Short mmCIF file of N, CA and C in Angstrom, two decimals:
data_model
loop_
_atom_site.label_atom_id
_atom_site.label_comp_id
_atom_site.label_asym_id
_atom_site.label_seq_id
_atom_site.Cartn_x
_atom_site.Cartn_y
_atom_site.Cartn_z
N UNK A 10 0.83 -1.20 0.00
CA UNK A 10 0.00 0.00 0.00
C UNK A 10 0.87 1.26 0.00
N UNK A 11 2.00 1.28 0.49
CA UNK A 11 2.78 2.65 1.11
C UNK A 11 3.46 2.73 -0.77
N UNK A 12 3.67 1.75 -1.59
CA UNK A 12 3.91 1.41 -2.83
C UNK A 12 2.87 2.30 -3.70
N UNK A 13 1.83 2.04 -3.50
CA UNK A 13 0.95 2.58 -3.84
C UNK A 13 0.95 3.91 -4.02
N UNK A 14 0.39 4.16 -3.05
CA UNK A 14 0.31 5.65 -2.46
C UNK A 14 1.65 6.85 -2.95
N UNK A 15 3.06 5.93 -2.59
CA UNK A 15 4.19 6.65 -3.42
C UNK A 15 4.21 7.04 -4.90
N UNK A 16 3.56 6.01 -5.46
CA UNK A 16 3.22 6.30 -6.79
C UNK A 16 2.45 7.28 -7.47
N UNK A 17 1.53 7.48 -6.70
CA UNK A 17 0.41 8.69 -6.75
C UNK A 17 0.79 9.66 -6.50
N UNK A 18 1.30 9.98 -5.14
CA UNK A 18 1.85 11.22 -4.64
C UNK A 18 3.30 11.59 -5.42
N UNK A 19 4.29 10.70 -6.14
CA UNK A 19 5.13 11.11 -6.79
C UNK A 19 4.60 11.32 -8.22
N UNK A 20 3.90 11.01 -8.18
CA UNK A 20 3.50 11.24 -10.34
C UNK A 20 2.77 12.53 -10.11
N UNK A 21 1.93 12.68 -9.26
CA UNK A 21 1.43 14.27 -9.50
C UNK A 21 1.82 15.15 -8.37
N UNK A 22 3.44 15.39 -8.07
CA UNK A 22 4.07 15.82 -7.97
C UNK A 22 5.03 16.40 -9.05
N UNK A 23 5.49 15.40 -9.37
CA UNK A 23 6.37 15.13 -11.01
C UNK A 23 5.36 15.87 -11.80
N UNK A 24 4.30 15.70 -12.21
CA UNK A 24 3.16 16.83 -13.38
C UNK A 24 3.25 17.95 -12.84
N UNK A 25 3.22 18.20 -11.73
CA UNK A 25 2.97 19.70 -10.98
C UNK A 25 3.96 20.36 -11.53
N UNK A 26 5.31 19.48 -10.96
CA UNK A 26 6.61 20.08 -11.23
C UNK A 26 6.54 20.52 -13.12
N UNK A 27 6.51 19.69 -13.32
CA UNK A 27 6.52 20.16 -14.85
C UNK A 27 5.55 20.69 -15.59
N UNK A 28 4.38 21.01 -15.08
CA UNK A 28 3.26 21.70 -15.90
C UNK A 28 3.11 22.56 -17.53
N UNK A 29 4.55 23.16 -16.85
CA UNK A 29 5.00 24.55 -17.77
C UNK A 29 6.21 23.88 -18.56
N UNK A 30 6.60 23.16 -18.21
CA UNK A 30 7.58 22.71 -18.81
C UNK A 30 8.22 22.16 -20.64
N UNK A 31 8.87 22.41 -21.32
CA UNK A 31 9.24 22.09 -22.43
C UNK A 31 10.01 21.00 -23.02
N UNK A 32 10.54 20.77 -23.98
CA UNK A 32 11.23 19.54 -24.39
C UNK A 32 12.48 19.81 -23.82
N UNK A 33 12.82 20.76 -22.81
CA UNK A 33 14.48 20.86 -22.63
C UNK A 33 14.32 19.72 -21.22
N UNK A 34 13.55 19.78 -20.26
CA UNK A 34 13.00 19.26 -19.15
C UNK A 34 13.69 17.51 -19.56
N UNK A 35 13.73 16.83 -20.66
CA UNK A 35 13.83 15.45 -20.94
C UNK A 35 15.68 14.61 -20.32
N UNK A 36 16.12 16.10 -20.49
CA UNK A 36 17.97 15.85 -19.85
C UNK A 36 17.50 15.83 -18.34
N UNK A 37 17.18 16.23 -17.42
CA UNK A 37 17.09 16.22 -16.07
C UNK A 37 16.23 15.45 -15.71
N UNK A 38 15.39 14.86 -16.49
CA UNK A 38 14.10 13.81 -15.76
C UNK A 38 15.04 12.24 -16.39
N UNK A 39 15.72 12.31 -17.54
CA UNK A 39 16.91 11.26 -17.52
C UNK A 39 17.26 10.76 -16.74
N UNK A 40 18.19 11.99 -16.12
CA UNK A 40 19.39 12.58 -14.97
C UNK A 40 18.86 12.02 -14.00
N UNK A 41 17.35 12.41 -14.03
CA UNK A 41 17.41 11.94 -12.59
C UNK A 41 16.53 10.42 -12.53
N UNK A 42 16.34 10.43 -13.72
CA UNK A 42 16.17 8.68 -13.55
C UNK A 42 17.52 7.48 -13.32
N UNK A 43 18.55 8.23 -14.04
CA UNK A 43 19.62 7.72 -13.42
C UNK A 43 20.16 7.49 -11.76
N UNK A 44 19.72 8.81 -11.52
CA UNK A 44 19.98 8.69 -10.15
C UNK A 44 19.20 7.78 -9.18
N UNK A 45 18.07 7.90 -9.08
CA UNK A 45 16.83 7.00 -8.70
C UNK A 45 16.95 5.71 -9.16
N UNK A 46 17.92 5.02 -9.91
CA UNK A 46 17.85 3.74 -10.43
C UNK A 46 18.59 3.44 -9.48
N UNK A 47 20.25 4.41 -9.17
CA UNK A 47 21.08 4.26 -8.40
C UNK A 47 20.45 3.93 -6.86
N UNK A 48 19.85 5.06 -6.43
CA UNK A 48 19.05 4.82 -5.34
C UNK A 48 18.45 3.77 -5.03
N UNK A 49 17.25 3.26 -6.13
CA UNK A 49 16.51 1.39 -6.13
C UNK A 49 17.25 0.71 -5.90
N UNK A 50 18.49 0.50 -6.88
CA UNK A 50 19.59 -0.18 -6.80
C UNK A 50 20.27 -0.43 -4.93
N UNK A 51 21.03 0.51 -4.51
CA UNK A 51 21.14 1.00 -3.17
C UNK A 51 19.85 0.32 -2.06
N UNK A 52 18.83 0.51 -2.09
CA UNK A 52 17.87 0.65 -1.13
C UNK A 52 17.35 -0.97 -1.17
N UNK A 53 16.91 -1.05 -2.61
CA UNK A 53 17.03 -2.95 -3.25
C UNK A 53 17.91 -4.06 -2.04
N UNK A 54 19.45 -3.61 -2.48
CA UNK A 54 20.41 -4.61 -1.92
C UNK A 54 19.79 -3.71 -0.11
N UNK A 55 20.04 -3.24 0.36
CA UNK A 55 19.88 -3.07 1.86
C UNK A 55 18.65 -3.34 2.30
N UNK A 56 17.67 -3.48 1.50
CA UNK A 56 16.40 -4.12 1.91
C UNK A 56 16.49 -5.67 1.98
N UNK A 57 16.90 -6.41 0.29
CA UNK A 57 16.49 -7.72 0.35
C UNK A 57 17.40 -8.48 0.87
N UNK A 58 18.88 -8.17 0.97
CA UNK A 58 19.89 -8.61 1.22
C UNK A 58 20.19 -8.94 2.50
N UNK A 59 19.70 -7.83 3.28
CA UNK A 59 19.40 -8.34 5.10
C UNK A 59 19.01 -9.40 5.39
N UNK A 60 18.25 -9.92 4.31
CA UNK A 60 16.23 -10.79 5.28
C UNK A 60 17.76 -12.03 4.43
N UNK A 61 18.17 -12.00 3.65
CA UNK A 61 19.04 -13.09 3.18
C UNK A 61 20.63 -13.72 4.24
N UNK A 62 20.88 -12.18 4.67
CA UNK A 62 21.98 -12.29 5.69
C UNK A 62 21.55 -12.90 6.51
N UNK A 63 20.85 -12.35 7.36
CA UNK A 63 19.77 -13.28 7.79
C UNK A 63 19.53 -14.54 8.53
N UNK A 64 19.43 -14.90 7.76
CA UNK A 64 18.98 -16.53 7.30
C UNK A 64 20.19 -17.00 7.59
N UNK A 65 21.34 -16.71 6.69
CA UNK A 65 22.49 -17.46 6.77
C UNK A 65 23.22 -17.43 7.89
N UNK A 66 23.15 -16.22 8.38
CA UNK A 66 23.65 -15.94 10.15
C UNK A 66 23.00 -17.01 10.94
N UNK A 67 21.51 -17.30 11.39
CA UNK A 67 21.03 -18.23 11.52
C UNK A 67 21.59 -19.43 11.66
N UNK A 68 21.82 -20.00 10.31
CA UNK A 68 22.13 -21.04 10.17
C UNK A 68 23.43 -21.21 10.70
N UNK A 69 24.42 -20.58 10.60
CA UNK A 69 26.12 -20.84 10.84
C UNK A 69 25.84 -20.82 12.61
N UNK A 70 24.84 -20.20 13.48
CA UNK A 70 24.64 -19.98 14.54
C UNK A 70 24.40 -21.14 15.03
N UNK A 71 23.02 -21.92 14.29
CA UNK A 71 22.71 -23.36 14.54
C UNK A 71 23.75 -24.25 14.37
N UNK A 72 24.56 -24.36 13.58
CA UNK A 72 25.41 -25.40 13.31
C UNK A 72 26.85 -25.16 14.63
N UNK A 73 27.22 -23.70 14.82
CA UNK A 73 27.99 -23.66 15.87
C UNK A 73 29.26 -23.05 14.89
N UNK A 74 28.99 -22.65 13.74
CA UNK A 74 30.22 -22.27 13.28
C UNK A 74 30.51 -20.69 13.86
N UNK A 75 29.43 -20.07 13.85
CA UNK A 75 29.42 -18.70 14.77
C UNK A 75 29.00 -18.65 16.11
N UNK A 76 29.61 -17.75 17.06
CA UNK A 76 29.15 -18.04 18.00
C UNK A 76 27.88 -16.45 18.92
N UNK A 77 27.89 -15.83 17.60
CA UNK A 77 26.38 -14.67 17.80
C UNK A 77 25.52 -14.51 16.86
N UNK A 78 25.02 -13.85 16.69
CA UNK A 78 24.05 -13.68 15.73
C UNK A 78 24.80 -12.61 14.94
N UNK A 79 25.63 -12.40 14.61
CA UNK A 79 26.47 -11.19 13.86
C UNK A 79 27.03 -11.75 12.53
N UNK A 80 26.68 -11.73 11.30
CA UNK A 80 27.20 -12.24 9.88
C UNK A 80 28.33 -11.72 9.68
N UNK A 81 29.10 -12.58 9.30
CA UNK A 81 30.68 -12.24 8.94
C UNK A 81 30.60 -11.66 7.80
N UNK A 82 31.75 -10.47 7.44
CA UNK A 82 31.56 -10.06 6.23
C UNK A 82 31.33 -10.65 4.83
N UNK A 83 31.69 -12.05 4.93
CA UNK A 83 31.69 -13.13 3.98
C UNK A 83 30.29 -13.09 3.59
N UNK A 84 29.22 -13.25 5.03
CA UNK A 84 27.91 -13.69 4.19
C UNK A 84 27.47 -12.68 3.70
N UNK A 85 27.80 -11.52 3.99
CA UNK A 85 27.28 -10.52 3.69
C UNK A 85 27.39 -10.05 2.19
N UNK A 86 28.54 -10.35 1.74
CA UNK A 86 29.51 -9.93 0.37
C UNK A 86 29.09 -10.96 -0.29
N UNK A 87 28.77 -12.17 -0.08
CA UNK A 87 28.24 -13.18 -0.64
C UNK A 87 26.88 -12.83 -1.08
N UNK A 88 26.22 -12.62 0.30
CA UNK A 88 24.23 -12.39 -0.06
C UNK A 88 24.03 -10.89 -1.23
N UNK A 89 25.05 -10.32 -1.05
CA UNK A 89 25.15 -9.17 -2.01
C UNK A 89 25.50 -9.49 -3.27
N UNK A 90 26.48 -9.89 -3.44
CA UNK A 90 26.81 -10.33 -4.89
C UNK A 90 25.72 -11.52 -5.53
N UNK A 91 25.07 -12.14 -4.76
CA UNK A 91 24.30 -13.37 -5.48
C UNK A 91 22.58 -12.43 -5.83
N UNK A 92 22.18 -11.50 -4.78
CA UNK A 92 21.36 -10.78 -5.22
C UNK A 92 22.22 -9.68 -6.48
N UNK A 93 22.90 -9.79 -6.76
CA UNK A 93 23.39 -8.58 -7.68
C UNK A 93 23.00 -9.29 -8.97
N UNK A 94 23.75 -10.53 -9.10
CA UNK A 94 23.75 -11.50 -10.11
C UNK A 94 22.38 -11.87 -10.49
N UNK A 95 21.70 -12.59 -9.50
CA UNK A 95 20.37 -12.77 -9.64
C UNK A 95 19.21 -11.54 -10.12
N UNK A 96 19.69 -10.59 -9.66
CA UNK A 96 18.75 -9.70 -10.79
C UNK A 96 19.18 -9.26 -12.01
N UNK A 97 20.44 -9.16 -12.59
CA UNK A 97 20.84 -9.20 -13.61
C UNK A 97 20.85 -9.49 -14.39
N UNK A 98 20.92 -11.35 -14.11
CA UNK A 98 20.42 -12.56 -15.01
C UNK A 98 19.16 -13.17 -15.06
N UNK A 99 18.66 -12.77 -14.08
CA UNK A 99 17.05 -13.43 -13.81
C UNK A 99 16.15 -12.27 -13.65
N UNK A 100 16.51 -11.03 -13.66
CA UNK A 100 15.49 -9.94 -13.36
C UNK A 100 14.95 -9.24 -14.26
N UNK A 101 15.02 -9.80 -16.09
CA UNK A 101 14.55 -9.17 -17.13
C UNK A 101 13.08 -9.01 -17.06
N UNK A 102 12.30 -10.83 -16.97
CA UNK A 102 10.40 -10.69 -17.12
C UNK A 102 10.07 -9.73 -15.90
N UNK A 103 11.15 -9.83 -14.53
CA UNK A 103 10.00 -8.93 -13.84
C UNK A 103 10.36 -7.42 -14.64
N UNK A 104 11.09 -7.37 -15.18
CA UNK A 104 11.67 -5.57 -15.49
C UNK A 104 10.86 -5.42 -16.39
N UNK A 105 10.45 -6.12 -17.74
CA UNK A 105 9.26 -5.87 -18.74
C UNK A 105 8.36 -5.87 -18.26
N UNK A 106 7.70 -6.85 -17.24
CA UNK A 106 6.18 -6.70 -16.97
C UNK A 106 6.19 -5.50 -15.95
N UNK A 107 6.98 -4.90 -15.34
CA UNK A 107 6.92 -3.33 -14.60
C UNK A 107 6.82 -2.59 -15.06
N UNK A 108 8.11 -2.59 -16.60
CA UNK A 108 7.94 -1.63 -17.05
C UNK A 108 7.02 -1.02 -18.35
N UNK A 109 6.70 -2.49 -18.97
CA UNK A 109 5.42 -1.75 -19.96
C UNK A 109 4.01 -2.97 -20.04
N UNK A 110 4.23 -3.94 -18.96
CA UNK A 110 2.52 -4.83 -19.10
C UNK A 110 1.73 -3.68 -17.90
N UNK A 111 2.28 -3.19 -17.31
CA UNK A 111 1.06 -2.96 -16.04
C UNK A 111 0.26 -1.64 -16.81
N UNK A 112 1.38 -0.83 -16.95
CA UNK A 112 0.55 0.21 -17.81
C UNK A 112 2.39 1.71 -18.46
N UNK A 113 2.00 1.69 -19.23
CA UNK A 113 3.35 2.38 -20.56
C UNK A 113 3.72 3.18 -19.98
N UNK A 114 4.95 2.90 -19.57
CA UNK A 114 5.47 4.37 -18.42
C UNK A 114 6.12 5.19 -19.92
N UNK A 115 6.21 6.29 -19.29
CA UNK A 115 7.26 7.65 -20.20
C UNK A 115 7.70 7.56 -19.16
N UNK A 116 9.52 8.28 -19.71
CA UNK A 116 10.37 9.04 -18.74
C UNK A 116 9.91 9.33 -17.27
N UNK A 117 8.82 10.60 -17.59
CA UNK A 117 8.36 11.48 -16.40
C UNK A 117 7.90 9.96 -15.62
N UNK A 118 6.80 9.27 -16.13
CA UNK A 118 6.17 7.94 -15.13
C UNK A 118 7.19 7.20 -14.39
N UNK A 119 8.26 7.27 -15.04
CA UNK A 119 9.13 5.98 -14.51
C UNK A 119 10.15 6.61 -13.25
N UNK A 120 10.29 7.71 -13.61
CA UNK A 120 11.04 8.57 -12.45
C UNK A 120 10.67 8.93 -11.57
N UNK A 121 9.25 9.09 -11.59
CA UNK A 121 7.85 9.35 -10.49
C UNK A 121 7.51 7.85 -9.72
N UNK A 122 7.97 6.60 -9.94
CA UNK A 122 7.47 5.16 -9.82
C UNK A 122 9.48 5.04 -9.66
N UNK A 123 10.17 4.90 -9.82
CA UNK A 123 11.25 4.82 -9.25
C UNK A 123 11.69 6.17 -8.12
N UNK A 124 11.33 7.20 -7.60
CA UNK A 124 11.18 8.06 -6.83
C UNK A 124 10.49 7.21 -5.69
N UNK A 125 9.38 7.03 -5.57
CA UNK A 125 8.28 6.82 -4.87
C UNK A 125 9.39 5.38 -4.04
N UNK A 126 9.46 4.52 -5.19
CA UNK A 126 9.74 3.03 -4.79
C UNK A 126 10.92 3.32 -3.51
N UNK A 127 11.78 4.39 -4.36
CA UNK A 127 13.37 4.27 -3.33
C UNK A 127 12.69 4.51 -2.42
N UNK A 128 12.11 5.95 -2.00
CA UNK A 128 11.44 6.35 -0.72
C UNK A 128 10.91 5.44 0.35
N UNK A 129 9.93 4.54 -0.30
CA UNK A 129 9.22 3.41 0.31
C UNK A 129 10.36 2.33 0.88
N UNK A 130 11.32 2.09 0.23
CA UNK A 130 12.65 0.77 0.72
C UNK A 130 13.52 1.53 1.48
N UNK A 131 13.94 2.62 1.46
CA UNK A 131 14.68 3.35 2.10
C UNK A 131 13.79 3.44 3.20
N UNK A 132 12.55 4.03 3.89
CA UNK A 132 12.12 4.30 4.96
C UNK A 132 11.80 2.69 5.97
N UNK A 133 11.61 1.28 4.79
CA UNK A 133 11.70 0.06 5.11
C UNK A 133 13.36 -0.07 5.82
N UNK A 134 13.81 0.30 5.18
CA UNK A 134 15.43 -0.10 5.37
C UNK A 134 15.64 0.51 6.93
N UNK A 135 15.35 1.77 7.12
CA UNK A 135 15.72 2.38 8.11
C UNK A 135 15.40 1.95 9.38
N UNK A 136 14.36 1.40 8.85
CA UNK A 136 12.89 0.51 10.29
C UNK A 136 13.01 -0.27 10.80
N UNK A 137 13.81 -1.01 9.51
CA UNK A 137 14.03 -2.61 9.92
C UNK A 137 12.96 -3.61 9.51
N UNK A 138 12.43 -2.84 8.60
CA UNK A 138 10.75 -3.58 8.20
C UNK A 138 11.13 -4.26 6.73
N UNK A 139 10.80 -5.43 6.57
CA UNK A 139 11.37 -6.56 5.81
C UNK A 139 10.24 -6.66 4.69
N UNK A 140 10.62 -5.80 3.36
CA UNK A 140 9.41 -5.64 2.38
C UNK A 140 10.13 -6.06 1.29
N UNK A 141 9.10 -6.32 0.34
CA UNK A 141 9.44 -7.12 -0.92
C UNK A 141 9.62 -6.16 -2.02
N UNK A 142 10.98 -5.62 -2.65
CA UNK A 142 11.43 -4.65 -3.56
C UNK A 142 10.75 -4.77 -4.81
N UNK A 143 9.94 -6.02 -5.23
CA UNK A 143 9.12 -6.24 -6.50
C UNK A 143 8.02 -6.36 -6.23
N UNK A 144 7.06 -6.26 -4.76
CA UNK A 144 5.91 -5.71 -4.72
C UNK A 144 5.76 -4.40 -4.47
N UNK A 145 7.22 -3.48 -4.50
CA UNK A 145 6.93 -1.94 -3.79
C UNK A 145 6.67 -1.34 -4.99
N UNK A 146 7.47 -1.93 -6.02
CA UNK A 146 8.10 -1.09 -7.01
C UNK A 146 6.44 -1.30 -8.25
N UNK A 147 6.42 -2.97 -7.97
CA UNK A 147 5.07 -2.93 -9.04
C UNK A 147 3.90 -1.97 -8.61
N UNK A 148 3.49 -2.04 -6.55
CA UNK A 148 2.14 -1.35 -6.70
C UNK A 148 3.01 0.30 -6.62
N UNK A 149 4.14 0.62 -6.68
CA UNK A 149 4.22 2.05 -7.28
C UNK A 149 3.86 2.20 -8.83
N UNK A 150 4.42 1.55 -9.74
CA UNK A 150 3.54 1.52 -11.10
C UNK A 150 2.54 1.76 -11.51
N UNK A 151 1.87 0.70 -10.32
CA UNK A 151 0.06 1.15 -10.07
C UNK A 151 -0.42 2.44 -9.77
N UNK A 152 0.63 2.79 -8.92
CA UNK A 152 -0.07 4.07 -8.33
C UNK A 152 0.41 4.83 -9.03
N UNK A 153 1.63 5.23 -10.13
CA UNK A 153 1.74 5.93 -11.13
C UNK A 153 0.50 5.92 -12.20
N UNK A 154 -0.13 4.69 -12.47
CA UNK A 154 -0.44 4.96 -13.33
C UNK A 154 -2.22 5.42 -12.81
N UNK A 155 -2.42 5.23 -11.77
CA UNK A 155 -3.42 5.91 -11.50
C UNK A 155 -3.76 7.22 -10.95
N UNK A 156 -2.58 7.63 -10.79
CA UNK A 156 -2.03 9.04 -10.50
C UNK A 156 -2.03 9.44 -11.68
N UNK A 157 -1.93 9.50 -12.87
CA UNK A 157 -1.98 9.85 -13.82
C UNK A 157 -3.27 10.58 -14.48
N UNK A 158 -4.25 9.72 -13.82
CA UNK A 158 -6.10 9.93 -13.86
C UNK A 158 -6.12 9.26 -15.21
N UNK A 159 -5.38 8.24 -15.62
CA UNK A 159 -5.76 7.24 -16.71
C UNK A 159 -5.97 5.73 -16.33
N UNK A 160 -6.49 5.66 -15.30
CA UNK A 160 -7.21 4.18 -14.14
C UNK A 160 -7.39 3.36 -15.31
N UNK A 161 -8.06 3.51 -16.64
CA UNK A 161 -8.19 2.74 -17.85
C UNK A 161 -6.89 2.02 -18.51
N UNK A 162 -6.12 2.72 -18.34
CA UNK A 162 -5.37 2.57 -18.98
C UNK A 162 -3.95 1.78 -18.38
N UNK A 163 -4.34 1.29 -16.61
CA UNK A 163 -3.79 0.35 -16.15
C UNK A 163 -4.35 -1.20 -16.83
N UNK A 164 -2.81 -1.88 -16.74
CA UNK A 164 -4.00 -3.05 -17.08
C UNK A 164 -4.14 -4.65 -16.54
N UNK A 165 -5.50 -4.15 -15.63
CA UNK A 165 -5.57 -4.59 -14.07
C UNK A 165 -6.05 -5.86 -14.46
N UNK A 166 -5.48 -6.91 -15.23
CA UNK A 166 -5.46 -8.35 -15.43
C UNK A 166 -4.34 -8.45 -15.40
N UNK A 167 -3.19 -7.87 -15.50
CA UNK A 167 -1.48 -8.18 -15.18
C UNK A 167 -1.42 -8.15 -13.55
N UNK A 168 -2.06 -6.84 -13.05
CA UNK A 168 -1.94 -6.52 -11.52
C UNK A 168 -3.13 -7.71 -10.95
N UNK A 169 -3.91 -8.12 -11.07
CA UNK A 169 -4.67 -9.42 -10.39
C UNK A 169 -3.86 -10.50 -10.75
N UNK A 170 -3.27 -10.47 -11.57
CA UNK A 170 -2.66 -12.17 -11.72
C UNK A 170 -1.48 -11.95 -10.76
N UNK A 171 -0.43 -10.96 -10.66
CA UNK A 171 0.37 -10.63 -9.73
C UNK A 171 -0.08 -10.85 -8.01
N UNK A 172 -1.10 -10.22 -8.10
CA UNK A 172 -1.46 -10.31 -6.59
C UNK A 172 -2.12 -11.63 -5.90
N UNK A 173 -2.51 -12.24 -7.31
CA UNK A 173 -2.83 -14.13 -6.99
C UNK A 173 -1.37 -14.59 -6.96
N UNK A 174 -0.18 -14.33 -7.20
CA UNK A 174 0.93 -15.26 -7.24
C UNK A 174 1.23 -14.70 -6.05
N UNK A 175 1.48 -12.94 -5.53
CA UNK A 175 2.32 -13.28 -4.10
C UNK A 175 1.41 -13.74 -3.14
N UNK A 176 -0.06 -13.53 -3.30
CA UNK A 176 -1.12 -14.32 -2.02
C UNK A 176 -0.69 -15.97 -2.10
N UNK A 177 -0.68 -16.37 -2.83
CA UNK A 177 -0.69 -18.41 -2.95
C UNK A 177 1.21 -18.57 -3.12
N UNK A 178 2.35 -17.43 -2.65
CA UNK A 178 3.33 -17.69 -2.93
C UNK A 178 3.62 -18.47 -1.49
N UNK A 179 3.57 -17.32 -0.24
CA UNK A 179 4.09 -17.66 1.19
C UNK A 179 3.42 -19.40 1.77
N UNK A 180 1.67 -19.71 1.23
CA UNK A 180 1.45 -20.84 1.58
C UNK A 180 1.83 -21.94 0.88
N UNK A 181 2.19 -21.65 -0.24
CA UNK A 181 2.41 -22.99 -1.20
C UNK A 181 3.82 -23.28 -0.77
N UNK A 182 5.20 -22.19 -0.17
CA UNK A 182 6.46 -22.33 -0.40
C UNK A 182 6.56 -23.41 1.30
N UNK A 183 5.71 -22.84 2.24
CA UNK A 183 5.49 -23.43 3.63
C UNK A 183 4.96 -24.98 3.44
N UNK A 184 4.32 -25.45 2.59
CA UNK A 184 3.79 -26.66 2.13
C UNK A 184 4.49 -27.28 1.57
N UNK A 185 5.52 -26.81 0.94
CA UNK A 185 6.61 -27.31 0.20
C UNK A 185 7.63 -27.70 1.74
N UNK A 186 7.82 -26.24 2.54
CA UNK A 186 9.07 -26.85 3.37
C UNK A 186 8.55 -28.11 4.28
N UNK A 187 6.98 -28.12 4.69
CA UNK A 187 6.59 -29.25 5.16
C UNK A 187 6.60 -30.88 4.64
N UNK A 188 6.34 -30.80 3.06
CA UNK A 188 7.01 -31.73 2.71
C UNK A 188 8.56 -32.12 2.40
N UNK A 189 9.21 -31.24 2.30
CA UNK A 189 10.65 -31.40 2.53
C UNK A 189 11.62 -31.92 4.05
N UNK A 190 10.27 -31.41 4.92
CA UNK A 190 10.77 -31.71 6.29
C UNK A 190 10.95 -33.25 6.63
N UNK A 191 10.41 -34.29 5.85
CA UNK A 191 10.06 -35.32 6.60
C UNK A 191 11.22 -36.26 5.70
N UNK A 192 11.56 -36.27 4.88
CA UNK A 192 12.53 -36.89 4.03
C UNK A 192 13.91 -36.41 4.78
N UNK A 193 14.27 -34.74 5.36
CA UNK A 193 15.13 -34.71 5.96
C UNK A 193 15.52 -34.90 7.28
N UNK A 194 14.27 -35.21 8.05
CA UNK A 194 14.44 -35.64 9.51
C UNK A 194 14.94 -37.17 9.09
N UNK A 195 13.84 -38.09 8.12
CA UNK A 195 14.86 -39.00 8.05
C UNK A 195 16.37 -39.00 8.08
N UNK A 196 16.61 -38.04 7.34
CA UNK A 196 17.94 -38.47 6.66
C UNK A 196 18.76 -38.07 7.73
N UNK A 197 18.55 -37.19 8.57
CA UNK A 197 19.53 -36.60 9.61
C UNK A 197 19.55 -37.17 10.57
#
């Protein structure tokens, strides 16, 4: 929702800002989509990369190879580089369906929906609140594009099929570790 809402409040912000504006305006809304990618980028790894450190701290804790809950720089440089990789090589379908199935960003849309998103992971990041960088960023899309006052022109059979995969994602993956559990108690 806070995804949402960023989206809205940054896209008609972004129109306000430019109302009056001309074709020279296209170098600085670039500019600063560059920057804001930098930022996603930034806010991305310190969001998802934690909930991954994480885990692995955890585990080295259970086994006894560490003796606090504190990740060695290893896992850390590790959980970073494998999220780096992994969106690189695996992060194209979500980057097309963000960036032109939900609804056709321009420049101005995408800088207004990457604005919003950093804001939203950055204020997650700061909190300590453990949010999903490809549900912030899609319902900012949303809310770009309904910030826009073209609600038509979202297209809300991409965004329902999305929101059926992360609802049936968390119970189906828990059903999975339950059947995984019993083959490995054997085995251990």
């Amino acid at each position: 929702m806070f995804g949402l809402a960023a989206g809205i409040v940054a896209d008609r912000v972004a129109r306000w800002l430019t109302r009056r504006a001309t074709v020279r305006v296209r170098g600085p809304v670039r500019g600063g989509q560059w920057a804001m990618s930098g930022g996603l980028a930034i806010t991305h790894g310190a969001n998802d990369a934690q909930k991954v450190v994480g885990v692995v701290a955890l585990l080295l804790l259970a086994s006894g190879e560490i003796s606090s809950l504190h990740a060695p720089a290893w896992v850390e440089l590790a959980c970073g580089a494998a999220l780096t990789l992994g969106t690189a090589f695996g992060g194209w379908p979500i980057i097309r369906t963000l960036g032109a199935r939900i609804v056709r960003l321009r420049p101005l849309d995408a800088l207004s929906s990457q604005t919003g998103s950093t804001g939203v992971l950055l204020g997650a990041t700061l909190t300590g609140a453990p949010v999903s960088t490809t549900q912030v960023v899609a319902s900012s899309v949303v809310g770009v594009g309904v910030g826009k006052r073209r609600v038509r022109h979202v297209r809300w059979e991409v965004v329902r099929a999305m929101l059926i995969a992360w609802l049936i994602t968390v119970p189906v993956t828990a059903a999975f570790a339950v059947v995984a559990l019993v083959p490995w108690r054997w085995l251990a």
